[in-house]
Coordinates of C-alpha atoms (C1' of nucleotides) in Angstrom, one line a residue:
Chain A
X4 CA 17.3 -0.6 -65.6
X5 CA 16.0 0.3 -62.4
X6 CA 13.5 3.2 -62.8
X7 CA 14.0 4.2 -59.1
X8 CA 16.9 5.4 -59.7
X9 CA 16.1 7.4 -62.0
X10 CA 18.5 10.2 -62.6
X11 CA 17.9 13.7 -63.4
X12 CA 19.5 14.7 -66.2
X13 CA 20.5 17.4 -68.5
X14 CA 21.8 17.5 -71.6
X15 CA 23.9 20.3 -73.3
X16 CA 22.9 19.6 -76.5
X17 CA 25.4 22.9 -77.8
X18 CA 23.5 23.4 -81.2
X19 CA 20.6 23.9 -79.3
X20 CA 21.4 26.1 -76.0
X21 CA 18.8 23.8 -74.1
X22 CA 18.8 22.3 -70.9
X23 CA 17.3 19.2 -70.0
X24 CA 15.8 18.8 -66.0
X25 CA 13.3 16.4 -64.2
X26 CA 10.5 18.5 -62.6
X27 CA 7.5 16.8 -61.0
X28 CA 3.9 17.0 -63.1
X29 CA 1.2 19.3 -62.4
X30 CA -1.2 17.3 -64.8
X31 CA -2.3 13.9 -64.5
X32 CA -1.5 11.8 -68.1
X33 CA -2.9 9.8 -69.8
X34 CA -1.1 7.8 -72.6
X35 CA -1.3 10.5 -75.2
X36 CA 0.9 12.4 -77.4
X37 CA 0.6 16.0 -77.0
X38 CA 2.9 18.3 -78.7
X39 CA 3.7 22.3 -78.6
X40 CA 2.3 22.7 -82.4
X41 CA -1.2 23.1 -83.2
X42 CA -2.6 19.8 -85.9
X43 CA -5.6 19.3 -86.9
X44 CA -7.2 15.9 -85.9
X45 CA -7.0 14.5 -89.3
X46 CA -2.9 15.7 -89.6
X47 CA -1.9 14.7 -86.5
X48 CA -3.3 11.3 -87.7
X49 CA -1.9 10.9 -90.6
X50 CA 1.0 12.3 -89.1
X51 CA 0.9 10.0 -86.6
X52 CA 1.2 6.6 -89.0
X53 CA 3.8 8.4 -90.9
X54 CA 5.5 8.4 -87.4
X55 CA 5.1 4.8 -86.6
X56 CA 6.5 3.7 -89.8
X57 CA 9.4 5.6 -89.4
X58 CA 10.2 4.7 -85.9
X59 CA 9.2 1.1 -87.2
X60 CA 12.0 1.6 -90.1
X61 CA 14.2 3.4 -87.2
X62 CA 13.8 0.0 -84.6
X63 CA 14.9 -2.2 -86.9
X64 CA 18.1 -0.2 -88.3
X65 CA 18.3 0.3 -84.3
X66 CA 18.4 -3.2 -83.6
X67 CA 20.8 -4.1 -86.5
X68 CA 23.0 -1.4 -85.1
X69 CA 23.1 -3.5 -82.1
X70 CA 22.9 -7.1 -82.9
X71 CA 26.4 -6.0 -85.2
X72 CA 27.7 -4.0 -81.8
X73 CA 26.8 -7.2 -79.8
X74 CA 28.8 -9.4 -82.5
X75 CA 31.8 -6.9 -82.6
X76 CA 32.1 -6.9 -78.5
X77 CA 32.0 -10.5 -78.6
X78 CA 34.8 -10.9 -81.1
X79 CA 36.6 -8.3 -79.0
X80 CA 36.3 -10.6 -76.0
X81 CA 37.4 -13.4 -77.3
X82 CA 40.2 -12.1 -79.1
X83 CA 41.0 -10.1 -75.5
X84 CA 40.9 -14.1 -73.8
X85 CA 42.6 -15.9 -76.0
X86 CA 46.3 -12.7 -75.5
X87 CA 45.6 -13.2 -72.0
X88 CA 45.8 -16.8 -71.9
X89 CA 48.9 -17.0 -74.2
X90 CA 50.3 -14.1 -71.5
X91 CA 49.7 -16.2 -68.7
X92 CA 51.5 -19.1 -70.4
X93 CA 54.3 -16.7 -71.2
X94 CA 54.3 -15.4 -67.4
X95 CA 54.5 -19.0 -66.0
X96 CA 57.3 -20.5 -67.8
X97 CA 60.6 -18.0 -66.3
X98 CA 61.8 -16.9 -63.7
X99 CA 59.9 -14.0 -62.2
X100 CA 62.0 -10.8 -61.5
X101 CA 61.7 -7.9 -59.9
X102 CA 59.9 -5.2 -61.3
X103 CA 63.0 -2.0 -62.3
X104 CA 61.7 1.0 -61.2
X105 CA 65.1 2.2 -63.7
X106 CA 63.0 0.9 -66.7
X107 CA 60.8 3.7 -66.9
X108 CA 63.8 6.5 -66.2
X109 CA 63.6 9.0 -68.6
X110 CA 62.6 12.0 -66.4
X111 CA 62.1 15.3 -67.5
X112 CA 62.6 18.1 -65.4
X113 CA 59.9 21.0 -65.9
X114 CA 57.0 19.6 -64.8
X115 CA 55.9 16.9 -67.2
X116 CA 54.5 13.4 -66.6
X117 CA 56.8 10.8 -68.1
X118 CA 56.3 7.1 -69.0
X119 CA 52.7 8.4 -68.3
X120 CA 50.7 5.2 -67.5
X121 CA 50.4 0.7 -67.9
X122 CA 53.7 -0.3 -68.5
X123 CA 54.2 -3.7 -69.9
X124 CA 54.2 -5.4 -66.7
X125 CA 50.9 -4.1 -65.5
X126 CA 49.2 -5.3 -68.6
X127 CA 51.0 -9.0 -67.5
X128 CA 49.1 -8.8 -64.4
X129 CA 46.0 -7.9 -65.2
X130 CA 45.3 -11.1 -66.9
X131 CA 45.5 -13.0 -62.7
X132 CA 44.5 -9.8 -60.8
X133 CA 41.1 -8.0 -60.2
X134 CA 40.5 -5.0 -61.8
X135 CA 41.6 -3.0 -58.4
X136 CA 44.6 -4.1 -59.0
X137 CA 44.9 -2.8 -62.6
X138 CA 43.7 0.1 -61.2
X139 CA 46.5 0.5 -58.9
X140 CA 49.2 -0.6 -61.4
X141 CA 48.7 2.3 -63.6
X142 CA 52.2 4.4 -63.0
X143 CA 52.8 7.2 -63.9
X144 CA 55.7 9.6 -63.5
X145 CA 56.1 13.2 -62.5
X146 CA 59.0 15.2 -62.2
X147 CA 58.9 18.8 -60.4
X148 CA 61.6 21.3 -60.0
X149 CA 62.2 22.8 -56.3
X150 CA 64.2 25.2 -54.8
X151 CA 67.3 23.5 -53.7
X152 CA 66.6 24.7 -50.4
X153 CA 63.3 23.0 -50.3
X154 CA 64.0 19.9 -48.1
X155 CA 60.7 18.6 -48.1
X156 CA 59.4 15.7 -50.6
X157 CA 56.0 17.3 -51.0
X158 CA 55.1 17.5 -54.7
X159 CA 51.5 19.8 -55.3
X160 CA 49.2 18.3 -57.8
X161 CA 45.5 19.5 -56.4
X162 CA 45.4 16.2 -54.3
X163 CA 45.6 15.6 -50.6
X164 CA 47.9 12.9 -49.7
X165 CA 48.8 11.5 -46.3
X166 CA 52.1 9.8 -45.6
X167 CA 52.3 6.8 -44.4
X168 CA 56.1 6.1 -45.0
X169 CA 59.7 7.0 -45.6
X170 CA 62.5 4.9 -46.7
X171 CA 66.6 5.6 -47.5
X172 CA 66.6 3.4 -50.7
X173 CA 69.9 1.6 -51.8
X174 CA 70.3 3.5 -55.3
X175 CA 69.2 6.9 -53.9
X176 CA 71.3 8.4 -50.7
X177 CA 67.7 11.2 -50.4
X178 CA 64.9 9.3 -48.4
X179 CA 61.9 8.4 -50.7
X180 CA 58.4 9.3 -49.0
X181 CA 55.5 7.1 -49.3
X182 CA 51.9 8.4 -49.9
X183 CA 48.6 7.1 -50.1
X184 CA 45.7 9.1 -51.3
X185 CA 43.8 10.8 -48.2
X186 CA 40.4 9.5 -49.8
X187 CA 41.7 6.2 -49.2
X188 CA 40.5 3.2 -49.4
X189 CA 38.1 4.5 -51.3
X190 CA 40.7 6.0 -53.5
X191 CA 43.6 3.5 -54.1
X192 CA 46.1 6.0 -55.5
X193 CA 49.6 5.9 -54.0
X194 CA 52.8 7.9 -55.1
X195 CA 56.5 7.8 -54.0
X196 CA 58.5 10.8 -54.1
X197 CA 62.2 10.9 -54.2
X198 CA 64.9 13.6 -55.4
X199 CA 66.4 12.6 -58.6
X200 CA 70.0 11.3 -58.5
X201 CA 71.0 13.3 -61.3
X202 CA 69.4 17.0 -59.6
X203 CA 69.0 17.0 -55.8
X204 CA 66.6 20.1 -56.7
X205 CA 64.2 17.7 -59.2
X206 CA 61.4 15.6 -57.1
X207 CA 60.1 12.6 -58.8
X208 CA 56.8 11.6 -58.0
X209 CA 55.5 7.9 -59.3
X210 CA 51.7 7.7 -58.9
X211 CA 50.8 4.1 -58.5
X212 CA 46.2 4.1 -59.5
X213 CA 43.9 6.7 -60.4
X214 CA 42.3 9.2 -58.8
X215 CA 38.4 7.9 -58.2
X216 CA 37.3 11.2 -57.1
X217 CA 38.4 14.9 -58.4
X218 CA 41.4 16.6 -57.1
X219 CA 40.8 19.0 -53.9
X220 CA 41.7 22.2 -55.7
X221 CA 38.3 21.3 -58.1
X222 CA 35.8 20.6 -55.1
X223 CA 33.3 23.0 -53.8
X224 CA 35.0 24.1 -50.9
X225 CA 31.8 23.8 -48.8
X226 CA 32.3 20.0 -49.3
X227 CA 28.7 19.7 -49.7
X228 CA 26.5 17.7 -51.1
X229 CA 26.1 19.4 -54.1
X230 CA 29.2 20.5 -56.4
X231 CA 28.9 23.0 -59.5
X232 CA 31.6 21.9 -62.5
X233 CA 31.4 22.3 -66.2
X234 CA 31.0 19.2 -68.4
X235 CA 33.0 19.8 -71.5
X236 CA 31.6 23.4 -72.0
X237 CA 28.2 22.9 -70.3
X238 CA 27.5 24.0 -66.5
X239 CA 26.7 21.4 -64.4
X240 CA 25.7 20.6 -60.8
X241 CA 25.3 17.5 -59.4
X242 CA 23.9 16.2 -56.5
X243 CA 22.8 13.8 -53.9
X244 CA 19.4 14.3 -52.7
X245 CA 16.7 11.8 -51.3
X246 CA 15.7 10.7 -53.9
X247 CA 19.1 9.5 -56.1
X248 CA 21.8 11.1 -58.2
X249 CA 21.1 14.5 -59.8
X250 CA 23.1 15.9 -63.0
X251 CA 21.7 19.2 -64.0
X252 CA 23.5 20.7 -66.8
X253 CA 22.7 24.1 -67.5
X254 CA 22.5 24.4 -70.9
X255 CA 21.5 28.1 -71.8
X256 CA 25.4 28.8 -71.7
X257 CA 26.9 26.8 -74.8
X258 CA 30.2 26.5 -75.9
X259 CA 30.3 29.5 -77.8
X260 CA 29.5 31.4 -75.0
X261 CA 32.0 35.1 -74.5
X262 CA 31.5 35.3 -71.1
X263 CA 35.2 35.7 -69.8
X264 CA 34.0 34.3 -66.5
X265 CA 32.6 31.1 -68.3
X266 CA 35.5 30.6 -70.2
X267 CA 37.9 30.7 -67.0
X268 CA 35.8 28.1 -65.1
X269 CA 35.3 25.9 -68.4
X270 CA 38.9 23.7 -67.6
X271 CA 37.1 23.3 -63.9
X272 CA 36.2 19.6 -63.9
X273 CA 36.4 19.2 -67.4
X274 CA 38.6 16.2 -67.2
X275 CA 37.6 13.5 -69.9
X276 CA 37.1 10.6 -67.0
X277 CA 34.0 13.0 -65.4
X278 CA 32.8 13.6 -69.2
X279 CA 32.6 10.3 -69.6
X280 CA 30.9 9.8 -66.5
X281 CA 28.5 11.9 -66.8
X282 CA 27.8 11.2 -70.2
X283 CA 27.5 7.5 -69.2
X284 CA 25.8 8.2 -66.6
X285 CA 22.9 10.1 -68.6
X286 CA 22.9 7.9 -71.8
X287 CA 22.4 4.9 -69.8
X288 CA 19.6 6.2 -67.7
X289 CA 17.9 7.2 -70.8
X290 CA 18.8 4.4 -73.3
X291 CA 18.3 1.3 -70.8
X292 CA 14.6 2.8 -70.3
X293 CA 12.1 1.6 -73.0
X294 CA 10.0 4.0 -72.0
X295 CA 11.8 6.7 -72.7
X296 CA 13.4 5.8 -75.9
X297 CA 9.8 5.2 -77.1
X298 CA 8.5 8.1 -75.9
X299 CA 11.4 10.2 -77.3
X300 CA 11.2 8.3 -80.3
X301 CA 7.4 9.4 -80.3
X302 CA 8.2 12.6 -80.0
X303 CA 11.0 13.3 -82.6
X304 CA 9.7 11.3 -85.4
X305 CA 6.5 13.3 -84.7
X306 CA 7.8 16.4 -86.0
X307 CA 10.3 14.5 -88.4
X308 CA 7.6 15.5 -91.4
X309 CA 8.4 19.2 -91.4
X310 CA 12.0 19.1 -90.3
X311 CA 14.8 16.6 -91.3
X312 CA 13.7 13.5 -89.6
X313 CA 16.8 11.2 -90.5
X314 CA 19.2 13.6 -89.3
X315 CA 17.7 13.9 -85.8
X316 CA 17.2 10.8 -85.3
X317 CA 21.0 9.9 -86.3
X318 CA 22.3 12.2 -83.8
X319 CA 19.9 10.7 -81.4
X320 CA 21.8 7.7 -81.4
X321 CA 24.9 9.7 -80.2
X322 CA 24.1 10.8 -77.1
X323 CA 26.2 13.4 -76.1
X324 CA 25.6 15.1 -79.8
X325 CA 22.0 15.0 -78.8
X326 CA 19.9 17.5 -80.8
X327 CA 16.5 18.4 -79.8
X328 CA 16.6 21.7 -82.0
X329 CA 13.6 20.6 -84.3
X330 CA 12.2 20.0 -81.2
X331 CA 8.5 21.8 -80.8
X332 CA 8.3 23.9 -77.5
X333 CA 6.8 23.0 -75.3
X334 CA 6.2 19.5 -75.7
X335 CA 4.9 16.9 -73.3
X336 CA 4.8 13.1 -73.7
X337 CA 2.7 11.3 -71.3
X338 CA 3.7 7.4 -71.2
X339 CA 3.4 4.4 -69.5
X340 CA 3.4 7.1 -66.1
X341 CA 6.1 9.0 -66.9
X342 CA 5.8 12.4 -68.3
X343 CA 8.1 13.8 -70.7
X344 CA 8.2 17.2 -71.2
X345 CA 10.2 19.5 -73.3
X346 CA 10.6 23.4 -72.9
X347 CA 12.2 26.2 -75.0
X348 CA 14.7 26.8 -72.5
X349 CA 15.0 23.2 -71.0
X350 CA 14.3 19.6 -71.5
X351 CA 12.5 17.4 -68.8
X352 CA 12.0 14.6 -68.1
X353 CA 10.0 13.3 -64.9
X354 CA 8.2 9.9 -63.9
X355 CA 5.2 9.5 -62.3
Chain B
dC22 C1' 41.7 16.7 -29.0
dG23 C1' 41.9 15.6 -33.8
dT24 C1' 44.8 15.2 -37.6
dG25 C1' 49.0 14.5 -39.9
dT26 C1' 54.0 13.1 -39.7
dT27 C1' 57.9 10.4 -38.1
dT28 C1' 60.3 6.3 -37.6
dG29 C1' 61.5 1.7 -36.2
dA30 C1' 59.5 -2.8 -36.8
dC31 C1' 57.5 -6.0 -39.6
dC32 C1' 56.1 -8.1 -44.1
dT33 C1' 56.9 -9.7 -48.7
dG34 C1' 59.1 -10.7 -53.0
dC35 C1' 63.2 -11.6 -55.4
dG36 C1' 68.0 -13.3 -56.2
dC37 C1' 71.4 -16.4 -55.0
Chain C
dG25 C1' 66.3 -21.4 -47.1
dC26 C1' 68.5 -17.1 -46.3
dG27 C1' 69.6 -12.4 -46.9
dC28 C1' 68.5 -8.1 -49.0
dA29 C1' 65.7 -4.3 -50.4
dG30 C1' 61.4 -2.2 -51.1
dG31 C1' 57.0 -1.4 -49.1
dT32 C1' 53.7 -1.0 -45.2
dC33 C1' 52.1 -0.7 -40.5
dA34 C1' 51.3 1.5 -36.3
dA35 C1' 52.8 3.6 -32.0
dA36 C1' 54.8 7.8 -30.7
dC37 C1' 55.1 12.4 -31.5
dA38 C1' 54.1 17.3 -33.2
dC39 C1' 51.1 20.8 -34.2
dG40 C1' 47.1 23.8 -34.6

DNA sequence: CGTGTTTGACCTGCGC
DNA sequence: GCGCAGGTCAAACACG
């Protein structure tokens, strides 16, 4: 990993009601171990080789974990080649034909999403086209109901879209409208809307892609730089600033949280693919960094002795069930020039 | 004047 | 190879 691009992070950690923030040092470190709890010099040193053979014991179930996660992806890989090169035998041998649009037809007509997503034929392609192009394969469906007035073939779904067509189709005497995502190109999402030949007053929309960004309706209005969401049930703001990506995730407000106001803005943002992100995101900044896992690992197995040490260090390996709880507050790690510094209220990390 | 829509022309893939 | 149909382009136009 590329420590200069560090990113500033924090972790809801729910059982915990901690947040987790990069803050620059006020103390120069040296590559000592200093935690919140007072221990003697003879404790903290016995302590201390206590640690190391548990976080020696921890590495190597670590690395098993991984060699056997290694070993399963590969497997997966292979297995994954050797259906898409039987596919593309299959593909070669007849006669192409056009893709039926009537193939994925069973529309509903409250406002539902239908046939939602890779039909069969967009899983033939994807073993000769880019991964753009399995992007934009993904169809889905949506049907909406409109007053039968309502002439236009807009359908609202939070997104802006621009049109950049019409067409009188030969199965369909209503004009289907073409549409391409307004972020576009950097968005490759398309969708076609026509009125269903069954009920003038239904609108199908077929979104061709997914969205790379969040729909309109979800962005700070401001369009700034910065954006305030919730991740799951956990705050968050995130931001571009000089110096990289920032994630801050407040996490004084946990799930559990009664605040009416919380609760409403909880489905803001919340879809799974910027969970994921996020969480990505954040567990690869910290896992990929030696450094850190060593000095986390420091600093949890160091107060393992008093609390339940197997436990932590199990959720540990699940990052977005991170538990610092047992954690002593506050705590600082100094390491290899990067401090590491854990609060009651938040967890920080910073570099040097 | 900038932005979005309209619409005819053009492109591309498929069936014959 | 040709014609058809769906999809896209881009100039003209409308609107705030």
């Amino acid at each position: 990993m590329d420590t200069s691009s560090w990113v500033d992070t924090s972790l809801d950690l729910n059982a915990s009601a901690r947040s987790l923030r990069l803050e620059t040092p006020k103390e120069s470190g040296s590559n000592l171990i200093v935690f919140g709890s007072k221990l003697s010099v003879k404790e903290e040193t016995g302590a201390l080789m206590e640690e190391l053979n548990r976080v020696r014991a921890e590495n190597k179930k670590l690395t098993q974990m991984l060699t056997a996660m290694c070993e399963s992806y590969n497997a997966l890989q292979s297995q994954l080649m050797d259906v898409m090169s039987k596919n593309t035998e299959k593909e070669h041998s007849p006669p192409k034909k056009r893709k039926s649009e009537s193939s994925n037809n069973n529309i509903d007509n409250n406002f539902g999403i239908i046939g939602n997503s890779e039909s069969s034929s967009t899983e033939e392609e994807s073993c000769k086209k880019p991964r753009e192009e399995m992007i934009k394969a993904k169809i889905s469906r949506v049907s909406v109901r409109t007053e039968a007035s309502d002439t236009s073939l807009v359908v609202k779904d939070g997104y802006q879209w621009r049109k950049y067509g019409q067409k009188v189709t030969r199965d369909n005497p209503s004009p289907r409208a073409y549409f391409k995502c307004s972020f576009a190109p950097s968005c490759p999402v398309k969708k076609k809307v026509q009125r269903s030949v069954d009920d003038q007053s239904v609108l199908v929309a077929t979104y061709e892609g997914e969205h790379n960004h969040l729909p309109l309706s979800q962005m700070e209005p401001t369009s700034g730089s910065s954006r305030c969401v919730t991740l799951g049930s956990v705050p968050c703001s995130a931001s571009l600033n000089s110096s990289g990506p920032t994630i801050t995730l407040d996490l004084s407000k946990s799930k559990s949280s009664t605040d009416p106001e919380a609760r409403n803005s909880k489905p803001k943002m919340d879809s799974p693919e910027v969970r994921h992100y996020l969480v990505e995101q954040m567990a690869s900044s910290l896992t990929n960094d030696p450094n850190f896992t060593a000095a986390l690992a420091a600093a949890i197995s160091g107060r393992m002795f008093q609390q339940n040490p197997i436990e932590g260090w199990m959720k540990y390996q699940n990052m977005d069930q991170l538990d610092f709880s047992f954690f002593p507050f506050p705590s600082r790690i100094y390491l290899a020039g990067r401090t590491y510094q854990l609060t009651k209220d938040s967890m920080i990390f910073y570099e040097l």
